[in-house]
Short mmCIF file of C-alpha atoms and ligand atoms in Angstrom, two decimals:
data_model
loop_
_atom_site.label_atom_id
_atom_site.label_comp_id
_atom_site.label_asym_id
_atom_site.label_seq_id
_atom_site.Cartn_x
_atom_site.Cartn_y
_atom_site.Cartn_z
CA UNK A 78 0.00 0.00 0.00
CA UNK A 79 1.21 3.42 -0.90
CA UNK A 80 1.30 6.08 1.76
CA UNK A 81 2.48 8.73 -0.61
CA UNK A 82 0.35 11.78 -1.17
CA UNK A 83 -1.13 11.79 -4.61
CA UNK A 84 -0.89 15.25 -6.11
CA UNK A 85 -2.73 15.90 -9.34
CA UNK A 86 -3.15 18.92 -11.51
CA UNK A 87 -4.10 19.74 -15.07
CA UNK A 88 -2.97 22.50 -17.40
CA UNK A 89 -5.45 23.72 -19.98
CA UNK A 90 -3.75 23.71 -23.35
CA UNK A 91 -4.86 26.93 -24.96
CA UNK A 92 -1.77 29.10 -24.82
CA UNK A 93 1.99 29.35 -24.56
CA UNK A 94 3.33 29.37 -21.00
CA UNK A 95 4.79 32.70 -19.89
CA UNK A 96 7.00 33.70 -17.01
CA UNK A 97 4.02 34.09 -14.68
CA UNK A 98 2.80 30.54 -15.37
CA UNK A 99 6.30 29.29 -14.77
CA UNK A 100 6.80 30.95 -11.38
CA UNK A 101 3.20 30.46 -10.26
CA UNK A 102 2.51 26.89 -11.29
CA UNK A 103 5.14 25.04 -13.29
CA UNK A 104 8.19 25.60 -11.12
CA UNK A 105 6.44 24.85 -7.80
CA UNK A 106 4.83 21.72 -9.29
CA UNK A 107 8.16 20.40 -10.55
CA UNK A 108 9.75 21.08 -7.17
CA UNK A 109 6.87 19.41 -5.34
CA UNK A 110 7.19 16.32 -7.55
CA UNK A 111 10.72 15.75 -6.25
CA UNK A 112 9.49 15.17 -2.72
CA UNK A 113 9.80 11.47 -1.99
CA UNK A 114 6.36 11.49 -0.35
CA UNK A 115 4.72 12.84 -3.48
CA UNK A 116 3.09 10.71 -6.15
CA UNK A 117 2.46 13.32 -8.81
CA UNK A 118 0.02 13.16 -11.68
CA UNK A 119 0.39 16.11 -14.07
CA UNK A 120 -1.52 16.27 -17.29
CA UNK A 121 -2.41 18.38 -20.27
CA UNK A 122 -6.11 19.18 -19.96
CA UNK A 123 -6.69 19.17 -23.68
CA UNK A 124 -10.35 18.15 -23.47
CA UNK A 125 -10.86 21.21 -21.31
CA UNK A 126 -9.06 23.27 -23.93
CA UNK A 127 -11.73 22.36 -26.50
CA UNK A 128 -14.29 24.13 -24.36
CA UNK A 129 -12.55 27.46 -24.76
CA UNK A 130 -10.99 27.12 -28.16
CA UNK A 131 -12.15 25.92 -31.57
CA UNK A 132 -8.89 26.51 -33.36
CA UNK A 133 -7.28 23.09 -33.97
CA UNK A 134 -3.86 24.54 -34.82
CA UNK A 135 -3.75 26.51 -31.62
CA UNK A 136 -4.78 23.48 -29.57
CA UNK A 137 -2.11 21.34 -31.17
CA UNK A 138 0.59 24.00 -30.85
CA UNK A 139 -0.24 24.64 -27.22
CA UNK A 140 -0.17 20.96 -26.26
CA UNK A 141 3.28 20.65 -27.77
CA UNK A 142 4.58 23.83 -26.15
CA UNK A 143 3.22 23.05 -22.73
CA UNK A 144 4.57 19.50 -22.80
CA UNK A 145 8.00 20.80 -23.85
CA UNK A 146 7.91 23.53 -21.20
CA UNK A 147 7.32 21.11 -18.34
CA UNK A 148 9.98 18.73 -19.53
CA UNK A 149 12.48 21.50 -20.20
CA UNK A 150 11.72 22.88 -16.76
CA UNK A 151 13.05 19.65 -15.25
CA UNK A 152 10.03 17.43 -14.80
CA UNK A 153 11.27 13.87 -14.31
CA UNK A 154 8.82 11.60 -16.12
CA UNK A 155 10.22 8.52 -14.39
CA UNK A 156 9.07 9.94 -11.08
CA UNK A 157 5.78 11.47 -12.08
CA UNK A 158 2.92 10.41 -14.31
CA UNK A 159 2.76 12.97 -17.10
CA UNK A 160 0.08 12.52 -19.75
CA UNK A 161 -2.50 14.04 -22.02
CA UNK A 162 -6.06 13.87 -20.75
CA UNK A 163 -7.26 12.94 -24.24
CA UNK A 164 -5.05 9.81 -24.24
CA UNK A 165 -7.06 8.38 -21.36
CA UNK A 166 -10.42 7.14 -22.71
CA UNK A 167 -11.42 6.23 -19.16
CA UNK A 168 -11.75 9.93 -18.38
CA UNK A 169 -14.68 10.73 -20.68
CA UNK A 170 -16.23 7.44 -19.66
CA UNK A 171 -16.01 8.30 -15.99
CA UNK A 172 -17.29 11.77 -16.86
CA UNK A 173 -20.50 10.18 -18.03
CA UNK A 174 -20.90 8.03 -14.92
CA UNK A 175 -20.43 11.16 -12.84
CA UNK A 176 -22.71 13.25 -15.05
CA UNK A 177 -25.47 10.81 -14.20
CA UNK A 178 -25.16 11.52 -10.48
CA UNK A 179 -24.19 15.20 -10.60
CA UNK A 180 -27.03 17.47 -9.58
CA UNK A 181 -27.93 20.02 -12.23
CA UNK A 182 -28.47 22.54 -9.46
CA UNK A 183 -24.86 22.09 -8.40
CA UNK A 184 -23.60 22.90 -11.89
CA UNK A 185 -25.95 25.86 -12.16
CA UNK A 186 -23.89 27.42 -9.39
CA UNK A 187 -20.51 27.10 -11.13
CA UNK A 188 -18.82 30.52 -11.30
CA UNK A 189 -17.65 30.24 -14.89
CA UNK A 190 -21.07 29.27 -16.18
CA UNK A 191 -22.83 31.85 -14.02
CA UNK A 192 -20.52 34.61 -15.20
CA UNK A 193 -21.40 33.81 -18.82
CA UNK A 194 -25.11 33.85 -18.05
CA UNK A 195 -24.79 37.13 -16.16
CA UNK A 196 -22.99 38.69 -19.07
CA UNK A 197 -25.73 37.59 -21.47
CA UNK A 198 -28.42 38.97 -19.20
CA UNK A 199 -26.58 42.29 -18.86
CA UNK A 200 -26.35 42.70 -22.60
CA UNK A 201 -29.98 41.73 -23.09
CA UNK A 202 -29.17 38.43 -24.78
CA UNK A 203 -30.83 35.10 -24.20
CA UNK A 204 -29.27 33.85 -20.92
CA UNK A 205 -27.84 30.78 -22.63
CA UNK A 206 -26.54 32.51 -25.74
CA UNK A 207 -23.20 31.08 -26.78
CA UNK A 208 -23.02 28.74 -23.80
CA UNK A 209 -22.08 25.20 -24.75
CA UNK A 210 -22.75 22.03 -22.81
CA UNK A 211 -18.96 21.81 -22.59
CA UNK A 212 -18.79 24.97 -20.52
CA UNK A 213 -21.74 23.86 -18.43
CA UNK A 214 -20.31 20.40 -17.74
CA UNK A 215 -16.73 21.60 -17.32
CA UNK A 216 -16.70 20.82 -13.59
CA UNK A 217 -17.84 17.23 -14.16
CA UNK A 218 -14.98 16.58 -16.56
CA UNK A 219 -12.63 18.10 -14.01
CA UNK A 220 -14.14 15.92 -11.27
CA UNK A 221 -13.43 12.87 -13.45
CA UNK A 222 -9.80 14.02 -13.89
CA UNK A 223 -9.38 14.19 -10.15
CA UNK A 224 -11.45 11.23 -8.98
CA UNK A 225 -10.11 8.85 -11.63
CA UNK A 226 -6.76 8.85 -9.85
CA UNK A 227 -7.99 9.34 -6.31
CA UNK A 228 -5.92 12.47 -5.84
CA UNK A 229 -5.44 13.73 -2.31
CA UNK A 230 -4.20 17.19 -3.17
CA UNK A 231 -5.03 19.32 -6.16
CA UNK A 232 -2.82 22.38 -6.60
CA UNK A 233 -4.92 25.04 -8.33
CA UNK A 234 -5.50 28.75 -8.57
CA UNK A 235 -8.19 30.32 -6.42
CA UNK A 236 -10.65 30.41 -9.31
CA UNK A 237 -10.58 26.60 -9.35
CA UNK A 238 -11.36 25.93 -5.69
CA UNK A 239 -15.05 25.66 -6.40
CA UNK A 240 -14.40 22.99 -9.00
CA UNK A 241 -12.45 20.87 -6.53
CA UNK A 242 -15.32 21.22 -4.07
CA UNK A 243 -17.72 20.07 -6.76
CA UNK A 244 -15.50 17.05 -7.39
CA UNK A 245 -15.88 16.15 -3.71
CA UNK A 246 -19.59 16.63 -3.89
CA UNK A 247 -20.04 14.49 -6.97
CA UNK A 248 -17.61 11.82 -5.74
CA UNK A 249 -19.39 11.61 -2.42
CA UNK A 250 -22.69 11.17 -4.14
CA UNK A 251 -21.31 8.34 -6.25
CA UNK A 252 -19.77 6.69 -3.19
CA UNK A 253 -23.08 6.93 -1.41
CA UNK A 254 -25.15 5.54 -4.27
CA UNK A 255 -22.90 2.72 -5.39
CA UNK A 256 -20.24 2.17 -2.75
CA UNK A 257 -22.28 -0.03 -0.42
CA UNK A 258 -20.10 1.13 2.40
CA UNK A 259 -17.01 1.17 0.24
CA UNK A 260 -15.48 4.54 -0.59
CA UNK A 261 -14.60 4.31 -4.26
CA UNK A 262 -13.35 7.86 -4.42
CA UNK A 263 -10.93 9.68 -2.17
CA UNK A 264 -12.08 13.17 -1.26
CA UNK A 265 -9.65 15.62 -2.88
CA UNK A 266 -8.50 18.88 -1.38
CA UNK A 267 -7.56 22.02 -3.24
CA UNK A 268 -4.03 23.09 -2.52
CA UNK A 269 -3.43 26.83 -2.69
CA UNK A 270 0.26 27.61 -2.39
CA UNK A 271 0.32 30.86 -0.46
CA UNK A 272 4.06 31.23 -0.71
CA UNK A 273 4.14 30.94 -4.48
CA UNK A 274 4.76 34.10 -6.42
CA UNK A 275 1.98 35.73 -8.37
CA UNK A 276 4.12 37.64 -10.77
CA UNK A 277 3.26 41.17 -11.85
CA UNK A 278 3.22 41.76 -15.59
CA UNK A 279 4.82 44.57 -17.58
CA UNK A 280 2.25 47.08 -16.35
CA UNK A 281 2.25 45.92 -12.73
CA UNK A 282 -1.09 44.11 -12.86
CA UNK A 283 -1.03 40.35 -12.46
CA UNK A 284 0.87 38.81 -15.37
CA UNK A 285 -1.78 37.35 -17.62
CA UNK A 286 -2.40 36.67 -21.25
CA UNK A 287 -5.72 38.45 -20.98
CA UNK A 288 -3.96 41.69 -19.95
CA UNK A 289 -1.40 41.31 -22.71
CA UNK A 290 1.34 42.13 -20.22
CA UNK A 291 3.36 38.92 -20.19
CA UNK A 292 7.05 38.15 -20.40
CA UNK A 293 7.67 35.14 -22.64
CA UNK A 294 9.33 32.16 -21.02
CA UNK A 295 11.26 30.09 -23.53
CA UNK A 296 10.66 31.76 -26.90
CA UNK A 297 14.05 33.49 -27.34
CA UNK A 298 16.50 35.66 -25.43
CA UNK A 299 15.71 38.56 -27.69
CA UNK A 300 11.97 38.39 -27.10
CA UNK A 301 12.55 38.18 -23.39
CA UNK A 302 14.82 41.21 -23.53
CA UNK A 303 12.31 43.17 -25.60
CA UNK A 304 9.52 42.42 -23.14
CA UNK A 305 11.68 43.43 -20.19
CA UNK A 306 12.46 46.74 -21.87
CA UNK A 307 8.72 47.44 -21.84
CA UNK A 308 8.34 47.04 -18.07
CA UNK A 309 6.68 50.19 -16.80
CA UNK A 310 8.77 52.08 -14.23
CA UNK A 311 8.46 55.46 -12.56
CA UNK A 312 10.23 58.50 -13.98
CA UNK A 313 13.09 58.67 -11.51
CA UNK A 314 16.33 59.40 -13.33
CA UNK A 315 19.59 57.50 -12.92
CA UNK A 316 21.22 58.56 -9.67
CA UNK A 317 17.89 59.12 -7.94
CA UNK A 318 17.01 56.60 -5.22
CA UNK A 319 14.40 54.02 -6.34
CA UNK A 320 11.81 52.42 -4.12
CA UNK A 321 12.23 48.62 -4.50
CA UNK A 322 9.07 47.89 -2.53
CA UNK A 323 6.98 49.78 -5.04
CA UNK A 324 8.67 48.45 -8.09
CA UNK A 325 7.27 45.44 -9.89
CA UNK A 326 10.58 45.16 -11.69
CA UNK A 327 12.07 44.38 -8.29
CA UNK A 328 9.29 41.89 -7.53
CA UNK A 329 10.08 40.07 -10.77
CA UNK A 330 13.77 40.03 -9.91
CA UNK A 331 13.10 38.70 -6.44
CA UNK A 332 11.05 35.80 -7.77
CA UNK A 333 14.14 34.37 -9.46
CA UNK A 334 16.96 35.58 -7.24
CA UNK A 335 18.62 34.13 -4.16
CA UNK A 336 18.01 36.23 -1.05
CA UNK A 337 21.58 37.55 -1.32
CA UNK A 338 21.10 38.58 -4.96
CA UNK A 339 17.83 40.28 -4.07
CA UNK A 340 19.46 42.18 -1.19
CA UNK A 341 22.21 43.42 -3.43
CA UNK A 342 19.78 44.54 -6.11
CA UNK A 343 17.69 46.31 -3.48
CA UNK A 344 20.59 48.35 -2.20
CA UNK A 345 21.70 49.23 -5.72
CA UNK A 346 18.24 50.55 -6.48
CA UNK A 347 18.24 52.54 -3.26
CA UNK A 348 21.56 53.97 -4.31
CA UNK A 349 20.16 55.22 -7.58
CA UNK A 350 20.73 52.47 -10.14
CA UNK A 351 19.15 53.63 -13.44
CA UNK A 352 16.06 51.77 -14.71
CA UNK A 353 17.78 50.86 -17.94
CA UNK A 354 20.58 49.20 -16.04
CA UNK A 355 18.07 47.60 -13.65
CA UNK A 356 16.31 46.03 -16.64
CA UNK A 357 19.63 44.73 -17.80
CA UNK A 358 20.21 43.09 -14.45
CA UNK A 359 16.80 41.47 -14.58
CA UNK A 360 17.49 40.13 -18.04
CA UNK A 361 20.88 38.74 -16.95
CA UNK A 362 19.29 37.02 -13.99
CA UNK A 363 16.45 35.46 -15.99
CA UNK A 364 18.77 34.44 -18.76
CA UNK A 365 21.12 32.66 -16.37
CA UNK A 366 18.20 31.00 -14.56
CA UNK A 367 16.30 29.97 -17.66
CA UNK A 368 18.79 29.90 -20.53
CA UNK A 369 19.59 26.21 -20.23
CA UNK A 370 15.97 25.23 -19.97
CA UNK A 371 15.24 27.37 -23.01
CA UNK A 372 17.77 25.40 -24.98
CA UNK A 373 16.26 22.10 -23.87
CA UNK A 374 12.84 23.46 -24.77
CA UNK A 375 13.85 24.16 -28.35
CA UNK A 376 15.48 20.77 -28.68
CA UNK A 377 12.27 19.13 -27.52
CA UNK A 378 10.04 21.20 -29.79
CA UNK A 379 12.15 20.12 -32.71
CA UNK A 380 11.62 16.45 -31.87
CA UNK A 381 7.87 16.06 -31.60
CA UNK A 382 8.15 12.29 -32.10
CA UNK A 383 10.17 12.04 -28.89
CA UNK A 384 7.59 14.12 -27.06
CA UNK A 385 4.89 11.87 -28.45
CA UNK A 386 6.72 8.81 -27.07
CA UNK A 387 7.12 10.36 -23.67
CA UNK A 388 3.44 11.21 -23.47
CA UNK A 389 2.36 7.80 -24.74
CA UNK A 390 4.44 6.26 -22.05
CA UNK A 391 2.79 8.56 -19.50
CA UNK A 392 -0.62 7.54 -20.80
CA UNK A 393 0.30 3.90 -20.31
CA UNK A 394 1.23 4.56 -16.71
CA UNK A 395 -1.96 6.49 -16.08
CA UNK A 396 -4.11 3.84 -17.73
CA UNK A 397 -2.54 1.13 -15.62
CA UNK A 398 -4.39 2.86 -12.79
CA UNK A 399 -7.47 4.04 -14.66
CA UNK A 400 -8.47 0.90 -16.56
CA UNK A 401 -8.93 -1.50 -13.62
CA UNK A 402 -10.50 1.24 -11.52
CA UNK A 403 -13.01 2.12 -14.19
CA UNK A 404 -13.88 -1.56 -14.54
CA UNK A 405 -14.71 -1.61 -10.87
CA UNK A 406 -16.89 1.47 -11.27
CA UNK A 407 -18.69 0.02 -14.29
CA UNK A 408 -19.35 -3.08 -12.25
CA UNK A 409 -20.70 -0.97 -9.40
CA UNK A 410 -23.27 0.84 -11.53
CA UNK A 411 -24.41 -2.37 -13.21
CA UNK A 412 -22.51 -2.24 -16.51
CA UNK A 413 -21.34 -5.82 -16.22
CA UNK A 414 -20.49 -8.58 -18.60
CA UNK A 415 -23.33 -11.08 -18.78
CA UNK A 416 -20.80 -13.83 -18.33
CA UNK A 417 -19.20 -12.24 -15.32
CA UNK A 418 -22.62 -11.62 -13.89
CA UNK A 419 -23.59 -15.28 -13.67
CA UNK A 420 -20.24 -15.94 -12.09
CA UNK A 421 -20.86 -13.23 -9.57
CA UNK A 422 -24.32 -14.59 -8.88
CA UNK A 423 -22.89 -18.06 -8.43
CA UNK A 424 -20.26 -16.94 -5.97
CA UNK A 425 -22.80 -14.90 -4.10
CA UNK A 426 -24.93 -18.00 -3.87
CA UNK A 427 -22.08 -20.07 -2.65
CA UNK A 428 -21.22 -17.54 -0.01
CA UNK A 429 -24.81 -17.09 1.04
CA UNK A 430 -25.32 -20.84 1.24
CA UNK A 431 -22.17 -21.31 3.21
CA UNK A 432 -22.98 -18.54 5.56
CA UNK A 433 -26.70 -19.21 6.00
CA UNK A 434 -27.28 -21.13 9.18
CA UNK A 435 -30.01 -23.18 10.78
CA UNK A 436 -30.13 -22.64 14.51
CA UNK A 437 -32.18 -25.18 16.46
CA UNK A 438 -33.62 -24.58 19.89
CA UNK A 439 -36.23 -25.93 22.27
CA UNK A 440 -39.20 -24.04 23.60
CA UNK A 441 -40.14 -24.15 27.28
CA UNK A 442 -42.96 -26.51 26.40
CA UNK A 443 -40.40 -29.01 25.07
CA UNK A 444 -41.18 -28.51 21.38
CA UNK A 445 -38.39 -28.23 18.79
CA UNK A 446 -37.92 -25.25 16.53
CA UNK A 447 -35.25 -23.69 14.32
CA UNK A 448 -34.40 -20.40 12.81
CA UNK A 449 -32.83 -19.84 9.41
CA UNK A 450 -30.41 -16.91 9.54
CA UNK A 451 -28.98 -15.22 6.43
CA UNK A 452 -25.28 -14.51 6.02
CA UNK A 453 -25.64 -11.17 7.78
CA UNK A 454 -27.50 -12.70 10.69
CA UNK A 455 -30.89 -11.50 9.55
CA UNK A 456 -33.65 -13.94 10.47
CA UNK A 457 -35.26 -15.27 7.32
CA UNK A 458 -37.50 -17.91 8.81
CA UNK A 459 -38.75 -19.14 12.17
CA UNK A 460 -40.10 -22.66 12.07
CA UNK A 461 -43.36 -23.83 13.51
CA UNK A 462 -43.16 -26.02 16.63
CA UNK A 463 -42.33 -29.67 16.19
CA UNK A 464 -43.03 -32.22 18.90
CA UNK A 465 -40.12 -34.35 17.77
CA UNK A 466 -36.56 -33.16 17.23
CA UNK A 467 -36.10 -35.68 14.44
CA UNK A 468 -38.95 -34.18 12.45
CA UNK A 469 -37.51 -30.72 12.86
CA UNK A 470 -34.23 -32.12 11.51
CA UNK A 471 -35.93 -33.72 8.53
CA UNK A 472 -37.63 -30.44 7.69
CA UNK A 473 -34.33 -28.59 7.59
CA UNK A 474 -32.89 -31.30 5.35
CA UNK A 475 -35.84 -31.15 3.02
CA UNK A 476 -35.61 -27.38 2.81
CA UNK A 477 -32.00 -27.74 1.66
CA UNK A 478 -32.65 -30.59 -0.74
CA UNK A 479 -33.05 -28.32 -3.74
CA UNK A 480 -36.70 -29.14 -4.31
CA UNK A 481 -38.86 -26.23 -5.45
CA UNK A 482 -39.79 -24.07 -2.51
CA UNK A 483 -43.41 -23.37 -1.78
CA UNK A 484 -43.27 -19.81 -0.49
CA UNK A 485 -46.49 -17.92 0.15
CA UNK A 486 -46.77 -14.20 0.75
CA UNK A 487 -48.57 -13.08 3.85
CA UNK A 488 -48.90 -9.30 3.93
CA UNK A 489 -45.38 -8.07 4.62
CA UNK A 490 -44.06 -11.50 5.47
CA UNK A 491 -44.15 -14.97 3.97
CA UNK A 492 -44.51 -18.58 5.01
CA UNK A 493 -42.86 -21.73 3.72
CA UNK A 494 -44.81 -24.90 3.05
CA UNK A 495 -43.80 -28.53 2.62
CA UNK A 496 -46.28 -31.10 1.44
CA UNK A 497 -49.27 -28.93 2.20
CA UNK A 498 -48.07 -28.02 5.66
CA UNK A 499 -46.77 -24.68 6.82
CA UNK A 500 -43.35 -25.31 8.36
CA UNK A 501 -42.20 -21.77 9.11
CA UNK A 502 -42.84 -18.06 8.91
CA UNK A 503 -40.75 -15.00 8.25
CA UNK A 504 -40.85 -11.92 10.41
CA UNK A 505 -42.82 -8.94 9.05
CA UNK A 506 -40.70 -6.72 6.82
CA UNK A 507 -40.83 -2.95 6.45
CA UNK A 508 -42.34 -3.10 2.99
CA UNK A 509 -43.04 -5.48 0.18
CA UNK A 510 -39.70 -4.94 -1.53
CA UNK A 511 -37.87 -5.81 1.69
CA UNK A 512 -40.05 -8.93 1.88
CA UNK A 513 -39.25 -9.86 -1.72
CA UNK A 514 -35.55 -9.35 -1.07
CA UNK A 515 -35.78 -11.66 1.94
CA UNK A 516 -37.51 -14.32 -0.16
CA UNK A 517 -34.70 -14.05 -2.67
CA UNK A 518 -32.15 -14.36 0.13
CA UNK A 519 -33.99 -17.41 1.41
CA UNK A 520 -33.92 -19.07 -1.99
CA UNK A 521 -30.22 -18.38 -2.36
CA UNK A 522 -29.53 -19.66 1.14
CA UNK A 523 -31.42 -22.86 0.45
CA UNK A 524 -29.94 -23.60 -2.97
CA UNK A 525 -27.55 -26.53 -2.70
CA UNK A 526 -24.02 -25.57 -3.53
CA UNK A 527 -22.40 -27.35 -6.43
CA UNK A 528 -18.74 -27.43 -5.58
N1 LIG B 801 -9.58 23.74 -14.92
C1 LIG B 801 -8.18 23.84 -14.62
C2 LIG B 801 -7.69 25.25 -14.96
O1 LIG B 801 -8.20 25.86 -15.88
C3 LIG B 801 -7.38 22.83 -15.39
C4 LIG B 801 -7.76 21.47 -14.95
C5 LIG B 801 -8.48 20.55 -15.67
C6 LIG B 801 -7.46 20.87 -13.72
N2 LIG B 801 -8.64 19.43 -14.95
C7 LIG B 801 -8.03 19.58 -13.75
C8 LIG B 801 -6.75 21.32 -12.59
C9 LIG B 801 -7.93 18.70 -12.66
C10 LIG B 801 -6.66 20.43 -11.51
C11 LIG B 801 -7.23 19.17 -11.55
O2 LIG B 801 -6.78 25.70 -14.34
#
């Protein structure tokens, strides 16, 4: 049994990773995967990408770039399971099983969907204008990603916390409906790394593609330099003291520097280092931190067949977990092979027959009786009174002989007859379906076992 913590996260493949993605998600995830207690599952959420993007070239490009970025950044695929969501057919299959237990009301409350509806309403559109079932069901697909591998911890941004909560909700519901006391799914927890840098972009707002203020990660040294030159600074001239704590250029520097390097840079700024020179320092730092990875990145991008192999191998590892687990889940909901089913029924019978017991006892008046108890100890039948112990014994033998049982319903109970004589009665059950289940249990218990 593994005691390692399973950490799982997905990266939607719609863009090219920038410096903010690297510091905020990629670098911490790669570091976390090196912990010997971590069992990391990282994947390209390319099915999720289809929800936001209908440009096949962009999807394909982004998958390649993101895969290369993680590998170039030092992800060790022998340690972690790194795969494309779309290579795991068990995921859409599980999505459907979960869709069938997910409450529509729960999904109505998803932030992303609600925001789209609100926007439509504001602009006087039909509330559902432009909203696909993909967007609506997004959290169910994400729940399948997480539950498929029984992740304990799910590192995500704050905007995704609700989705992890929904995964718990849906997983719990499935456990409850089909688990029969067994917890199929582990309850995942969102992991929000407080200490991880949210990098400011060129203009000081959070670095984000949607603000168009990003610094490219591995494209080229020149592009990185050009972006850095566009970092907005105040108008203090060279020689004037700068305020590091109000400079996002300094924040960017700090995110990649050792504490000693950051201290030195801070005092230089306080002593009046010019912004042009400061930008130079930032470029030097980033280039020395990321230059090697950038080279690896370009080597990888140029060998897509190697990347394909690596991801296929990752898919194999992931499916070694997913395939047997999904089989168990299919079994649980009733999607079973007809052949397997008779086998299951036969073993159930065997077990029930083995475990069902006749318990004989004597009444105060000296008469002989017996009870038939099911495997779980439930009383299925209480015999009538027999004057002779031998007769009581013969009745139990006859009941187990395999001859057709004469069972007669009596309100919420039943009685069992042999040769025109009532030999025993059941207790009264809560309702007729409980009674019918007990009759079925009785038949199973009394069917002779063929070894
Ligand atoms: N929805 C996540 C995002 O946009 C990506 C994602 C898909 C994910 N499936 C996941 C993250 C499972 C964590 C776990 O950031």
